[in-house]
Amino acid sequence: MSNSLRAGAAYFAMIFALGFVLGTVRVLVLLPRIGETAAVLLEGPVILTASWFTCRFLIAKLRVARTFYARLIMGASALTLLLFAEFGLGVYGFDRSVAEHFAHYATTPGALGLAGQVVFGLFPIMQLPIGRRNG
């Protein structure tokens, strides 16, 4: 299980760093030109593609077991860290209230972003070989 937690923490850190860079580009360059929803729709596939390959790399590098449980721990820990980091950044970095942070999930861009984060968290499980999802 410790490999799963290490992989989850590394997965979170690598994708959060990329997301910070892409989010800056989205907010400063894309959002004023095409709007928030279109900007999120353009950013999503880029970060999810990077997440898929980062996840594969870390699973192999850190030898995460080929069991549902091990991959669940990896994905759940990465997603939990991501959601807490996003919350902290929104509330403390961008001075949003807690209510504003959670209300954003009810908007189209917020729901799209949250859906992408859930997919990010599921990638370790999705990369299990077919027929080997027990454990």
Coordinates of C-alpha atoms in Angstrom, one line a residue, residues 21-69:
V21 CA 0.8 26.3 -15.5
L22 CA -2.2 25.4 -17.8
G23 CA -4.6 27.2 -15.5
T24 CA -2.5 30.3 -15.7
V25 CA -2.6 30.2 -19.5
R26 CA -6.4 29.4 -19.4
V27 CA -7.2 32.4 -17.1
L28 CA -4.8 34.9 -18.7
V29 CA -4.9 34.0 -22.3
L30 CA -7.9 31.9 -23.2
L31 CA -10.6 33.0 -20.8
P32 CA -10.7 36.7 -22.0
R33 CA -10.9 35.6 -25.6
I34 CA -13.2 32.6 -25.7
G35 CA -14.9 32.5 -22.3
E36 CA -14.6 30.2 -19.3
T37 CA -16.5 27.1 -20.6
A38 CA -14.6 27.0 -23.9
A39 CA -11.3 27.5 -22.1
V40 CA -12.0 24.6 -19.7
L41 CA -13.0 22.5 -22.7
L42 CA -9.7 23.2 -24.4
E43 CA -7.6 22.6 -21.3
G44 CA -9.3 19.4 -20.2
P45 CA -8.1 17.0 -23.0
V46 CA -4.5 18.3 -22.6
I47 CA -4.3 17.7 -18.9
L48 CA -6.2 14.4 -19.0
T49 CA -3.8 13.2 -21.7
A50 CA -0.9 14.2 -19.6
S51 CA -2.5 12.6 -16.6
W52 CA -3.0 9.3 -18.4
F53 CA 0.7 9.0 -19.4
T54 CA 1.9 10.3 -16.0
C55 CA -0.2 7.7 -14.3
R56 CA 1.2 4.9 -16.5
F57 CA 4.7 6.1 -15.9
L58 CA 4.3 6.2 -12.1
I59 CA 2.6 2.9 -11.9
A60 CA 5.5 1.3 -13.6
K61 CA 8.2 3.3 -11.9
L62 CA 6.9 2.8 -8.4
R63 CA 5.7 -0.7 -9.1
V64 CA 2.1 -0.2 -8.0
A65 CA 0.4 -3.6 -7.6
R66 CA -2.0 -4.8 -10.3
T67 CA -4.9 -5.0 -7.9
F68 CA -8.0 -2.9 -7.7
Y69 CA -7.3 -2.0 -4.1

